[in-house]
Coordinates of C-alpha atoms in Angstrom, one line a residue:
M13 CA -110.0 186.1 -29.4
T14 CA -107.2 185.1 -31.7
R15 CA -107.0 185.1 -35.5
T16 CA -107.2 181.3 -35.2
R17 CA -110.8 181.6 -34.1
L18 CA -111.7 184.0 -36.9
F19 CA -110.2 181.7 -39.4
S20 CA -112.0 178.7 -38.0
L21 CA -115.3 180.7 -38.1
A22 CA -114.8 181.6 -41.8
A23 CA -113.8 178.1 -42.8
A24 CA -116.6 176.5 -40.9
T25 CA -119.2 178.8 -42.5
A26 CA -117.9 177.9 -46.0
L27 CA -117.9 174.2 -45.1
A28 CA -121.5 174.3 -43.8
V29 CA -122.8 176.1 -46.9
S30 CA -120.9 174.1 -49.4
A31 CA -121.7 170.8 -47.7
C32 CA -125.3 171.2 -48.6
S33 CA -124.9 170.5 -52.3
K34 CA -124.9 166.7 -52.3
D35 CA -126.8 164.2 -54.3
S36 CA -126.4 161.8 -57.3
A37 CA -127.4 163.0 -60.7
P38 CA -126.9 162.1 -64.4
A39 CA -124.2 163.7 -66.5
G40 CA -126.4 166.8 -67.3
S41 CA -126.1 169.3 -70.1
D42 CA -123.7 172.3 -70.4
A43 CA -126.6 174.5 -71.4
D44 CA -128.4 173.8 -68.2
N45 CA -126.0 176.0 -66.3
P46 CA -126.7 179.6 -67.5
L47 CA -123.4 180.8 -66.1
L48 CA -121.5 178.7 -68.7
A49 CA -122.7 181.1 -71.4
Y50 CA -120.0 183.4 -70.1
A51 CA -117.2 180.8 -70.2
P52 CA -115.2 180.6 -73.4
A53 CA -115.1 177.1 -74.9
D54 CA -111.3 177.3 -75.2
T55 CA -110.7 178.2 -71.6
E56 CA -107.6 176.8 -70.0
Y57 CA -109.5 175.3 -67.0
V58 CA -113.1 175.1 -65.8
V59 CA -115.1 173.6 -62.9
A60 CA -118.9 173.9 -62.8
N61 CA -122.0 172.1 -61.9
L62 CA -124.7 171.3 -64.4
A63 CA -127.5 170.9 -61.9
P64 CA -128.4 172.1 -58.4
P65 CA -129.0 169.6 -55.6
P66 CA -132.5 168.3 -55.0
E67 CA -134.5 169.8 -52.2
E68 CA -134.8 166.6 -50.2
V69 CA -131.0 166.1 -50.2
L70 CA -130.4 169.7 -49.1
N71 CA -132.9 169.3 -46.3
A72 CA -131.1 166.1 -45.1
W73 CA -127.8 167.9 -45.0
L74 CA -129.2 170.9 -43.2
A75 CA -130.7 168.7 -40.5
R76 CA -127.4 166.9 -40.0
A77 CA -125.4 170.2 -40.0
E78 CA -127.7 171.9 -37.5
P79 CA -125.4 171.4 -34.4
L80 CA -122.5 172.7 -36.6
L81 CA -124.4 175.7 -37.7
D82 CA -125.4 176.4 -34.0
E83 CA -121.7 176.3 -33.1
I84 CA -120.9 178.8 -35.9
Q85 CA -123.6 181.1 -34.5
Q86 CA -122.1 180.9 -31.1
M87 CA -118.7 181.7 -32.5
L88 CA -120.2 184.8 -34.2
T89 CA -121.5 186.0 -30.9
Q90 CA -118.1 185.4 -29.2
A91 CA -116.3 187.0 -32.1
R92 CA -118.4 190.2 -31.9
A93 CA -117.7 190.4 -28.1
D94 CA -113.9 189.9 -28.6
L95 CA -113.7 192.4 -31.4
S96 CA -115.7 195.0 -29.6
S97 CA -113.6 194.6 -26.4
G98 CA -110.3 194.9 -28.3
Q99 CA -109.1 191.4 -27.6
V100 CA -108.2 190.8 -31.2
D101 CA -104.5 191.3 -31.9
S102 CA -104.9 193.7 -34.8
D103 CA -103.8 197.3 -35.2
D104 CA -106.0 197.7 -38.3
E105 CA -109.1 199.6 -37.1
E106 CA -110.7 199.5 -40.5
L107 CA -110.3 195.7 -40.7
V108 CA -111.9 195.3 -37.2
N109 CA -114.8 197.6 -38.1
L110 CA -115.3 195.6 -41.3
A111 CA -115.3 192.3 -39.4
L112 CA -117.8 193.7 -36.9
A113 CA -120.1 194.8 -39.8
V114 CA -120.0 191.5 -41.5
I115 CA -120.7 189.6 -38.2
D116 CA -123.6 191.9 -37.5
E117 CA -125.1 191.1 -40.9
L118 CA -124.6 187.3 -40.4
D119 CA -125.8 187.3 -36.8
G120 CA -128.9 185.0 -36.6
K121 CA -128.7 184.1 -40.2
I122 CA -126.5 181.0 -40.1
N123 CA -129.3 178.9 -41.6
R124 CA -131.0 178.5 -44.9
E125 CA -133.6 181.2 -44.4
G126 CA -131.0 183.7 -43.1
L127 CA -128.5 183.2 -45.9
E128 CA -131.2 183.4 -48.5
S129 CA -132.4 186.6 -46.9
I130 CA -129.1 188.3 -47.8
G131 CA -129.2 187.1 -51.4
L132 CA -127.3 183.8 -51.2
S133 CA -128.6 180.5 -52.5
M134 CA -128.0 177.0 -51.3
R135 CA -129.3 175.5 -54.6
S136 CA -127.2 177.5 -57.0
Y137 CA -125.4 177.1 -60.3
Q138 CA -121.6 177.8 -60.0
A139 CA -118.7 178.1 -62.4
I140 CA -115.0 178.7 -62.1
Y141 CA -113.0 179.1 -65.3
A142 CA -110.0 180.9 -66.7
D143 CA -109.9 184.1 -68.7
E144 CA -106.4 184.2 -70.0
L145 CA -105.4 182.0 -67.1
L146 CA -106.8 184.4 -64.5
P147 CA -109.7 182.9 -62.5
V148 CA -113.3 183.9 -62.9
F149 CA -115.9 182.9 -60.4
R150 CA -119.7 183.1 -60.9
V151 CA -122.4 181.9 -58.5
A152 CA -126.1 182.3 -58.9
L153 CA -128.0 184.3 -56.2
S154 CA -131.4 183.9 -54.7
D155 CA -131.9 187.7 -54.6
P156 CA -129.4 190.0 -56.3
D157 CA -131.0 193.1 -54.9
A158 CA -130.8 191.7 -51.3
L159 CA -127.1 191.0 -51.7
R160 CA -126.4 194.5 -53.0
A161 CA -128.4 195.9 -50.0
T162 CA -126.4 193.7 -47.7
I163 CA -123.1 195.0 -49.0
G164 CA -124.4 198.6 -48.7
R165 CA -125.3 198.0 -45.0
V166 CA -121.8 196.5 -44.3
E167 CA -120.2 199.5 -45.9
E168 CA -122.3 201.9 -43.8
K169 CA -121.7 200.0 -40.5
A170 CA -118.0 199.7 -41.2
G171 CA -117.7 203.4 -42.1
M172 CA -116.0 202.6 -45.4
V173 CA -116.8 202.6 -49.1
I174 CA -115.6 199.8 -51.4
P175 CA -114.5 201.6 -54.6
E176 CA -117.3 201.3 -57.2
Y177 CA -117.0 202.0 -60.9
V178 CA -119.4 201.9 -63.9
V179 CA -118.6 200.7 -67.4
D180 CA -121.4 200.9 -70.0
D181 CA -124.1 201.3 -67.2
R182 CA -122.8 198.2 -65.4
A183 CA -121.4 198.7 -61.9
Y184 CA -118.6 196.8 -60.3
W185 CA -116.5 196.9 -57.1
H186 CA -112.7 197.2 -57.5
I187 CA -110.4 196.0 -54.7
A188 CA -106.7 196.8 -55.0
N189 CA -103.5 197.4 -53.1
E190 CA -100.5 199.2 -54.3
E191 CA -98.4 196.2 -53.3
W192 CA -100.5 193.7 -55.2
P193 CA -99.5 192.7 -58.8
V194 CA -103.2 192.2 -59.5
S195 CA -106.5 193.5 -58.4
I196 CA -110.0 192.0 -57.7
A197 CA -113.2 192.9 -59.4
L198 CA -116.7 191.9 -58.2
A199 CA -120.0 192.6 -59.7
I200 CA -123.6 191.6 -59.5
V201 CA -124.4 190.6 -63.1
E202 CA -128.1 190.1 -63.7
D203 CA -128.9 187.2 -61.4
H204 CA -125.5 186.2 -60.2
L205 CA -122.3 187.3 -58.4
A206 CA -119.2 187.5 -60.6
A207 CA -115.6 187.9 -59.4
S208 CA -112.2 187.9 -61.1
V209 CA -108.6 188.7 -60.8
L210 CA -107.5 191.5 -63.1
P211 CA -104.2 193.2 -63.8
A212 CA -103.3 195.9 -61.4
N213 CA -103.8 199.6 -62.0
T214 CA -106.9 199.1 -64.2
A215 CA -109.6 200.6 -61.9
G216 CA -112.3 202.2 -64.0
E217 CA -110.7 201.1 -67.3
S218 CA -112.9 199.2 -69.8
T219 CA -110.4 196.4 -70.4
P220 CA -111.3 193.4 -72.4
Q221 CA -111.2 191.1 -69.4
L222 CA -113.4 193.4 -67.3
R223 CA -116.0 193.7 -70.2
R224 CA -116.1 189.9 -70.3
L225 CA -116.5 189.7 -66.6
L226 CA -119.4 192.1 -66.7
G227 CA -121.1 190.3 -69.5
L228 CA -120.7 193.2 -71.9
D229 CA -118.7 191.2 -74.3
M230 CA -119.7 187.5 -74.6
P231 CA -117.4 184.7 -76.0
A232 CA -117.9 183.8 -79.6
T233 CA -118.3 180.2 -78.6
S234 CA -119.1 179.3 -75.0
F235 CA -119.5 176.1 -73.0
A236 CA -123.3 176.6 -73.3
D237 CA -122.9 176.1 -77.0
G238 CA -121.4 172.6 -76.7
D239 CA -121.3 169.6 -74.4
A240 CA -117.7 169.5 -73.1
L241 CA -118.6 169.0 -69.5
A242 CA -121.6 166.7 -70.1
S243 CA -119.3 164.6 -72.3
L244 CA -116.6 164.6 -69.7
N245 CA -119.2 163.4 -67.1
A246 CA -120.5 160.7 -69.3
E247 CA -117.1 159.4 -70.2
N248 CA -115.9 159.2 -66.6
G249 CA -118.9 158.4 -64.6
Y250 CA -119.2 161.9 -63.1
T251 CA -122.5 163.4 -62.1
A252 CA -123.9 166.8 -62.9
Y253 CA -123.0 168.1 -59.4
G254 CA -119.5 169.3 -60.2
S255 CA -116.7 168.5 -62.7
G256 CA -114.0 170.1 -64.7
Y257 CA -110.5 170.0 -66.2
L258 CA -107.3 171.8 -66.7
D259 CA -105.7 171.7 -70.2
T260 CA -101.9 172.0 -69.9
A261 CA -101.3 172.7 -73.6
R262 CA -103.7 175.7 -73.5
V263 CA -101.9 176.9 -70.3
V264 CA -98.6 176.9 -72.2
E265 CA -100.1 178.6 -75.2
T266 CA -101.6 181.4 -73.2
I267 CA -98.4 182.1 -71.3
Y268 CA -96.5 182.4 -74.6
T269 CA -99.1 184.5 -76.4
T270 CA -98.0 188.1 -76.5
G271 CA -100.4 190.5 -74.7
T272 CA -102.2 188.0 -72.6
A273 CA -102.5 188.7 -68.8
P274 CA -100.1 185.9 -67.7
N275 CA -97.7 186.8 -70.5
N276 CA -97.6 190.4 -69.3
L277 CA -97.4 189.5 -65.6
L278 CA -94.6 187.0 -66.1
G279 CA -92.7 189.4 -68.3
Y280 CA -93.0 192.1 -65.6
A281 CA -91.8 189.6 -62.9
M282 CA -88.8 188.5 -65.0
G283 CA -88.0 191.9 -66.3
T284 CA -88.0 190.7 -69.8
P285 CA -90.7 189.6 -72.3
V286 CA -91.6 185.9 -72.1
E287 CA -91.0 185.7 -75.9
S288 CA -87.4 186.7 -75.5
T289 CA -86.5 183.8 -73.2
D290 CA -84.5 180.9 -74.4
P291 CA -86.6 179.0 -77.1
A292 CA -85.7 175.8 -75.3
C293 CA -88.0 176.9 -72.5
R294 CA -91.1 176.9 -74.7
A295 CA -90.0 173.5 -76.2
D296 CA -89.6 172.1 -72.6
A297 CA -93.0 173.5 -71.6
D298 CA -94.6 171.8 -74.6
R299 CA -92.8 168.6 -73.7
I300 CA -94.2 168.6 -70.2
S301 CA -97.7 169.3 -71.4
T302 CA -97.4 166.4 -73.9
A303 CA -96.4 164.1 -71.1
M304 CA -99.3 165.4 -68.9
P305 CA -101.9 166.8 -71.2
R306 CA -104.8 167.2 -68.9
M307 CA -106.1 166.9 -65.3
I308 CA -109.8 166.2 -64.7
T309 CA -112.1 165.9 -61.7
G310 CA -115.7 165.2 -60.9
V311 CA -118.2 164.2 -58.4
T312 CA -119.2 160.6 -58.9
E313 CA -121.8 160.2 -56.1
L314 CA -123.7 162.7 -53.9
T315 CA -126.5 161.5 -51.7
A316 CA -127.9 162.5 -48.3
D317 CA -125.5 160.1 -46.6
S318 CA -122.4 159.9 -48.7
S319 CA -120.3 161.6 -51.3
S320 CA -117.7 160.4 -53.8
N321 CA -115.3 162.1 -56.2
E322 CA -112.6 161.2 -58.6
S323 CA -109.6 163.1 -60.1
R324 CA -107.3 162.0 -62.8
I325 CA -103.9 163.1 -64.1
E326 CA -104.0 162.0 -67.7
L327 CA -100.5 160.9 -69.0
A328 CA -98.9 160.1 -72.3
P329 CA -99.8 156.5 -73.3
D330 CA -96.3 155.2 -72.8
I331 CA -96.0 156.7 -69.3
A332 CA -99.4 155.4 -68.3
A333 CA -98.7 151.9 -69.6
G334 CA -95.5 151.8 -67.7
L335 CA -97.1 152.8 -64.4
A336 CA -100.0 150.4 -64.9
A337 CA -97.5 147.5 -65.3
L338 CA -96.1 148.2 -61.8
V339 CA -99.3 147.2 -60.1
A340 CA -98.9 143.9 -58.3
D341 CA -101.6 141.5 -56.9
V342 CA -101.9 142.7 -53.3
P343 CA -105.6 143.0 -52.3
P344 CA -106.9 146.6 -51.6
A345 CA -107.7 147.9 -48.1
A346 CA -110.5 146.1 -46.4
D347 CA -114.0 147.6 -46.8
D348 CA -115.1 146.7 -43.2
D349 CA -117.0 149.1 -41.0
S350 CA -115.9 147.3 -37.8
L351 CA -112.2 148.3 -38.4
F352 CA -110.7 151.5 -37.1
A353 CA -108.5 151.6 -40.2
S354 CA -107.0 149.5 -43.0
L355 CA -104.5 150.3 -45.8
S356 CA -102.8 148.6 -48.7
L357 CA -99.7 149.4 -50.8
N358 CA -99.6 147.4 -54.0
V359 CA -96.5 148.0 -56.2
N360 CA -93.9 145.6 -57.5
V361 CA -90.7 147.2 -56.3
G362 CA -88.4 145.3 -58.7
R363 CA -90.4 146.4 -61.7
L364 CA -90.7 150.0 -60.2
R365 CA -86.9 150.2 -59.9
A366 CA -86.3 148.9 -63.5
W367 CA -89.0 151.2 -64.9
A368 CA -87.7 154.3 -63.1
L369 CA -84.1 153.6 -64.3
E370 CA -85.4 153.2 -67.9
R371 CA -87.3 156.5 -67.7
L372 CA -84.4 158.4 -66.1
E373 CA -81.9 157.1 -68.6
A374 CA -84.2 158.2 -71.5
Y375 CA -84.5 161.6 -69.8
R376 CA -80.7 161.9 -69.3
A377 CA -80.2 161.3 -73.0
N378 CA -82.5 164.2 -73.8
P379 CA -82.4 166.6 -70.8
F380 CA -84.3 169.9 -70.5
G381 CA -82.6 172.7 -72.3
C382 CA -84.3 175.6 -70.5
P383 CA -81.8 177.4 -68.1
A384 CA -84.5 177.5 -65.4
L385 CA -84.8 173.7 -65.4
Q386 CA -81.1 172.8 -65.0
D387 CA -81.5 172.1 -61.3
L388 CA -84.1 169.4 -62.3
N389 CA -81.5 167.9 -64.7
L390 CA -79.1 167.7 -61.8
S391 CA -81.7 166.1 -59.6
V392 CA -82.4 163.5 -62.2
D393 CA -78.7 162.6 -62.5
Q394 CA -78.4 162.2 -58.7
L395 CA -81.6 160.0 -58.5
Y396 CA -80.3 157.8 -61.4
T397 CA -77.0 157.3 -59.6
Q398 CA -78.8 156.4 -56.4
L399 CA -81.2 153.9 -58.0
N400 CA -78.5 152.3 -60.0
Q401 CA -76.6 151.1 -56.9
P402 CA -76.8 147.4 -56.1
V403 CA -79.7 146.5 -53.7
M404 CA -80.3 143.5 -51.5
P405 CA -82.1 140.8 -53.4
F406 CA -85.2 140.8 -51.2
I407 CA -85.9 144.5 -52.1
G408 CA -86.7 143.5 -55.7
N409 CA -89.1 140.8 -54.4
L410 CA -91.3 143.3 -52.5
K411 CA -94.8 143.7 -53.7
G412 CA -96.4 145.8 -51.0
L413 CA -97.9 145.7 -47.5
R414 CA -101.3 145.6 -45.8
L415 CA -102.5 146.7 -42.4
Q416 CA -105.7 146.4 -40.5
L417 CA -106.4 148.0 -37.1
A418 CA -109.4 146.8 -35.1
D419 CA -111.6 149.3 -33.2
L420 CA -109.3 150.9 -30.7
G421 CA -112.0 151.6 -28.1
D422 CA -111.4 154.6 -25.8
L423 CA -109.0 156.9 -27.6
S424 CA -108.9 159.6 -24.9
G425 CA -105.7 158.3 -23.3
L426 CA -103.7 158.8 -26.5
S427 CA -103.8 162.6 -26.1
T428 CA -102.3 162.4 -22.6
G429 CA -99.9 159.5 -23.2
D430 CA -102.0 157.1 -21.0
F431 CA -103.2 154.9 -23.8
D432 CA -102.3 151.2 -23.2
L433 CA -100.5 149.8 -26.3
A434 CA -101.9 146.4 -25.2
N435 CA -105.3 147.6 -26.5
L436 CA -103.9 147.6 -30.1
A437 CA -105.1 144.8 -32.2
G438 CA -104.9 144.0 -35.8
L439 CA -103.3 142.3 -38.7
A440 CA -100.4 143.1 -41.0
S441 CA -98.6 141.6 -43.9
L442 CA -95.5 142.1 -46.0
E443 CA -96.2 141.0 -49.5
V444 CA -93.1 139.4 -51.3
E445 CA -92.4 137.2 -54.3
S446 CA -90.3 134.9 -52.1
P447 CA -91.1 135.0 -48.4
Q448 CA -88.6 132.2 -47.6
M449 CA -85.7 134.5 -48.7
L450 CA -86.9 137.2 -46.4
V451 CA -87.3 134.9 -43.5
G452 CA -83.9 133.4 -44.0
M453 CA -82.3 136.9 -44.0
A454 CA -84.3 137.9 -40.9
K455 CA -83.1 134.8 -39.0
M456 CA -79.5 135.8 -39.6
M457 CA -80.0 139.5 -38.7
I458 CA -82.7 139.7 -36.0
P459 CA -82.1 138.2 -32.6
G460 CA -84.8 135.8 -31.6
F461 CA -86.2 135.4 -35.2
D462 CA -84.4 132.1 -35.6
Q463 CA -86.8 130.6 -33.0
L464 CA -89.7 131.1 -35.4
D465 CA -90.7 127.9 -37.3
L466 CA -92.2 129.6 -40.3
E467 CA -93.1 127.5 -43.3
P468 CA -95.4 128.3 -46.2
G469 CA -98.9 127.2 -45.4
G470 CA -98.1 126.5 -41.7
D471 CA -100.1 127.5 -38.7
P472 CA -99.5 130.9 -36.9
V473 CA -96.5 130.9 -34.6
E474 CA -96.4 133.0 -31.5
L475 CA -93.6 135.5 -31.4
P476 CA -90.9 135.0 -28.7
Q477 CA -90.5 137.7 -26.0
E478 CA -87.3 139.0 -27.6
L479 CA -89.3 140.3 -30.6
M480 CA -92.1 141.8 -28.5
T481 CA -92.4 145.6 -28.1
V482 CA -95.4 145.3 -25.9
V483 CA -95.2 142.6 -23.2
T484 CA -98.4 142.0 -21.2
P485 CA -100.4 138.8 -20.5
E486 CA -103.2 140.1 -22.6
F487 CA -101.2 141.1 -25.6
A488 CA -100.1 138.4 -28.1
A489 CA -98.5 138.4 -31.5
H490 CA -98.3 135.6 -34.0
A491 CA -96.6 135.3 -37.4
V492 CA -97.4 133.0 -40.4
M493 CA -96.0 132.5 -43.9
S494 CA -98.0 132.0 -47.1
R495 CA -96.7 131.5 -50.6
D496 CA -96.2 135.2 -51.2
A497 CA -96.5 137.0 -47.8
I498 CA -95.4 137.1 -44.2
G499 CA -98.3 137.9 -41.9
L500 CA -98.4 139.2 -38.4
S501 CA -101.3 139.4 -35.9
F502 CA -101.1 141.5 -32.7
G503 CA -103.5 141.9 -29.8
K504 CA -106.3 139.8 -28.4
D505 CA -108.3 137.3 -30.6
Q506 CA -106.5 138.2 -33.8
S507 CA -104.4 135.1 -34.6
G508 CA -107.4 133.1 -35.7
Q509 CA -108.0 135.6 -38.6
L510 CA -104.4 135.7 -39.8
V511 CA -104.5 132.8 -42.3
D512 CA -107.7 134.0 -43.9
F513 CA -106.2 137.5 -44.1
L514 CA -103.3 136.3 -46.1
E515 CA -105.4 134.2 -48.4
E516 CA -107.6 137.0 -49.5
D517 CA -107.4 137.4 -53.3
N518 CA -109.5 140.4 -54.1
D519 CA -108.6 141.8 -57.5
P520 CA -106.8 145.2 -57.0
D521 CA -108.0 146.3 -60.4
G522 CA -105.1 148.8 -60.7
V523 CA -105.3 150.1 -57.2
V524 CA -101.8 150.9 -56.1
F525 CA -102.7 152.5 -52.8
S526 CA -105.8 152.3 -50.7
A527 CA -106.9 153.3 -47.2
E528 CA -110.1 153.3 -45.3
Y529 CA -110.6 154.7 -41.8
D530 CA -113.2 155.7 -39.2
T531 CA -113.2 159.5 -39.8
A532 CA -115.1 160.2 -36.6
S533 CA -112.7 158.2 -34.4
L534 CA -109.7 159.8 -36.0
M535 CA -111.2 163.3 -35.4
E536 CA -112.0 162.2 -31.8
L537 CA -108.3 161.5 -31.4
Q538 CA -107.3 164.8 -33.0
N539 CA -109.9 166.8 -31.0
S540 CA -108.8 165.2 -27.7
S541 CA -105.2 166.2 -28.4
L542 CA -106.3 169.8 -29.2
E543 CA -108.4 170.0 -26.1
A544 CA -105.5 168.7 -24.0
Y545 CA -103.1 171.2 -25.6
A546 CA -105.7 174.0 -25.0
A547 CA -106.1 173.1 -21.4
E548 CA -102.3 173.2 -20.9
T549 CA -101.6 176.4 -22.9
G550 CA -104.8 178.3 -22.8
N551 CA -104.9 178.5 -26.6
D552 CA -108.3 178.6 -28.3
T553 CA -108.9 175.5 -30.5
S554 CA -112.6 176.0 -31.3
A555 CA -113.2 172.6 -29.7
E556 CA -117.0 172.7 -29.7
L557 CA -117.0 173.5 -33.5
M558 CA -114.7 170.6 -34.2
R559 CA -116.8 168.3 -32.0
A560 CA -119.9 169.2 -33.9
Y561 CA -118.1 168.5 -37.2
E562 CA -116.9 165.2 -35.8
A563 CA -120.5 164.2 -35.0
M564 CA -121.3 164.4 -38.7
M565 CA -118.6 162.2 -40.0
G566 CA -118.7 158.5 -40.9
R567 CA -115.9 156.7 -42.8
T568 CA -113.4 157.8 -45.4
R569 CA -111.9 155.7 -48.2
V570 CA -109.2 156.9 -50.6
E571 CA -107.6 155.0 -53.5
V572 CA -104.9 155.7 -56.0
I573 CA -105.2 153.8 -59.3
Y574 CA -102.8 153.3 -62.2
D575 CA -104.5 152.6 -65.5
D576 CA -104.0 153.1 -69.2
R577 CA -105.0 156.7 -69.0
G578 CA -102.8 157.8 -66.1
I579 CA -103.2 158.2 -62.4
R580 CA -106.7 158.2 -60.8
F581 CA -107.5 159.4 -57.3
R582 CA -110.8 158.3 -55.8
Q583 CA -112.4 159.3 -52.5
H584 CA -115.6 158.2 -50.8
Q585 CA -117.0 159.7 -47.6
T586 CA -119.9 158.6 -45.5
F587 CA -121.8 160.7 -42.9
R588 CA -123.7 159.9 -39.8

C-alpha cells in the first residue's frame, strides 16, 4: 500500500462525515452555538454554524453515502493488511504502530453508530476562530468520556504516550517537534474537543492562549454576547449551517501589536522586531486592508439533495464600482440538465483595458514604500507598459464568449485516445460589439473564411472543408452572425438551435463568469483515466472509492459576480 491510499482514506473519511451536515435553515442566533462563548468578539476571523442539521437530512445523506462508507471500510481493512505486512514505504515504526492503532479503533465503525460510539457527533456545533491570529478549533462531542477512552486505547495499542499536562485541574495533550516553530494543544473541554496552534516550547506553561483554549479564562465579550454571525447571515442570505469572515484590518493590527503570537513569530523569523521594520510597511499593510477590508463566506442552501454556498471579497467602493462597470450583457451559462457542460465569460475587454490602465497609473503615482514590496512595484510597471501598447481594434470590441457541450455519451474512449471527435456536439459564440469587423479581418487572415457568406440576421452557413478540424459525413459545423455575436454549431442536429442560442437575452445580473457541468460525467472521465493509468503502471488509484463518490454526484454550477460590494463567488451542487 502506498501513502496515496492512506491519504485517500483519510480524505474520504473526512468527506463522508462532513457531508452529512446539509439542510437549509434561517439565519440563527450566535448564542445558539455554545462554543461561540469561547470566541472573542474582536477575533480576526471566524467560521461557525449556528444550528446542527435536522435528523431527516442527516439520514438522507447517510443513505446516499452508504456505498462510499462501505468502500472506506474496505480501505481500512486493506490498510491494516498492508501496514501489518510491511508494504508501506515508511521507516517510522512509531508512525506505523499509531496508524494501525487508529485503524483498529475505526474498524467496523465507519457509520453513524460507530462514530458516535467513540465520542464523535454528526449533529454537532463547530467553531473555528483566531486567538491572536493562531487558529482555534472547537467541535461538540456526543460523548466526551468515550473519546477520551478511545484516545487511551489508541495510545495503549500503539505503545506510545501523547504528552499530557494539567493546568488548574484541566488536562490537555501537547504535540511538538523541535523543528516546528509552533506546537499543537488538544483538550476535551466539558462537552467538546478543542485544539489550537500555540507558540513552541510552551509545554506545561500556563500561557494566556492556553488558558483561553482550556476555558479557564473567558473573553470579556464573546460572539455569544452579540449577533455578528446572525447579522452576517441575514444580510447576505446565508443559513445557520455555516458562515464566517476574515477582517483584514484586525489581521494587520494584531501583527503589529507588540507581544502577540504572530508579532513574536514574525519577529523571530525576520531576526528583528516587527515594530522596527520600515514604517512604510505598516502604512502599505493598512492601505491593502482598506482596499480589501473583509472576506466573508456562508452556506446559502443545504437540503437532502443539494447544497449552495457563497463567498465574497469585499472591496473599497471605488474598486468595486469599477469592476461592476466592466460587466457586459452576455447571458450566463445555460441551466440545462441535458447538457454535459456550459460556460460563459462576460466582460467588456475595451473597458477592462481602460480601467486597468487607470488603476495602474494611479498606483504608479503612489507606489508601495515597503522594501519587501518593491518587486510588486516593478511588476506593476511592466504590466502597465504591456497594456499600454497599441492593440488590434477588434480586441476592444470583445465582450465575452459562450460554450455549450451536449451530452457526450460514452466517455470511456477518452482515457485511451479512442474517443471519436465526431461525437462532439454543441454551440459556441464569440460576443463582440461589431461582428462585421471581426469577420472582415478573418476573411483576410484565415484561408477559406472568405467563402462564408455571413450577414447579421442571416441563416446559418455550413463551414467549408478548409476550416474543418474533424471531417466525417456525420460531423457538421455551421456559423451565423447576429448583431453582436458570431455563433458556431458543431456536431449532429445542432445548427437548428444556433440562431435561438445567439438571441438569448438573459440578464447576467453582474455575473462575469459562469459554468455548469455534469459532475458525475466529469468524474467518470477522470476515473476512467486513472483506471487506465493504474492498469498500465500498477499504481493504486483507489478507483472503487472514487467510483462510489462519483455515484453520489449530480451537477455543479459556479458563478463569479462583480457588484457594488466587490467580488462574489457562488457555487451550487446537486446530488443523486
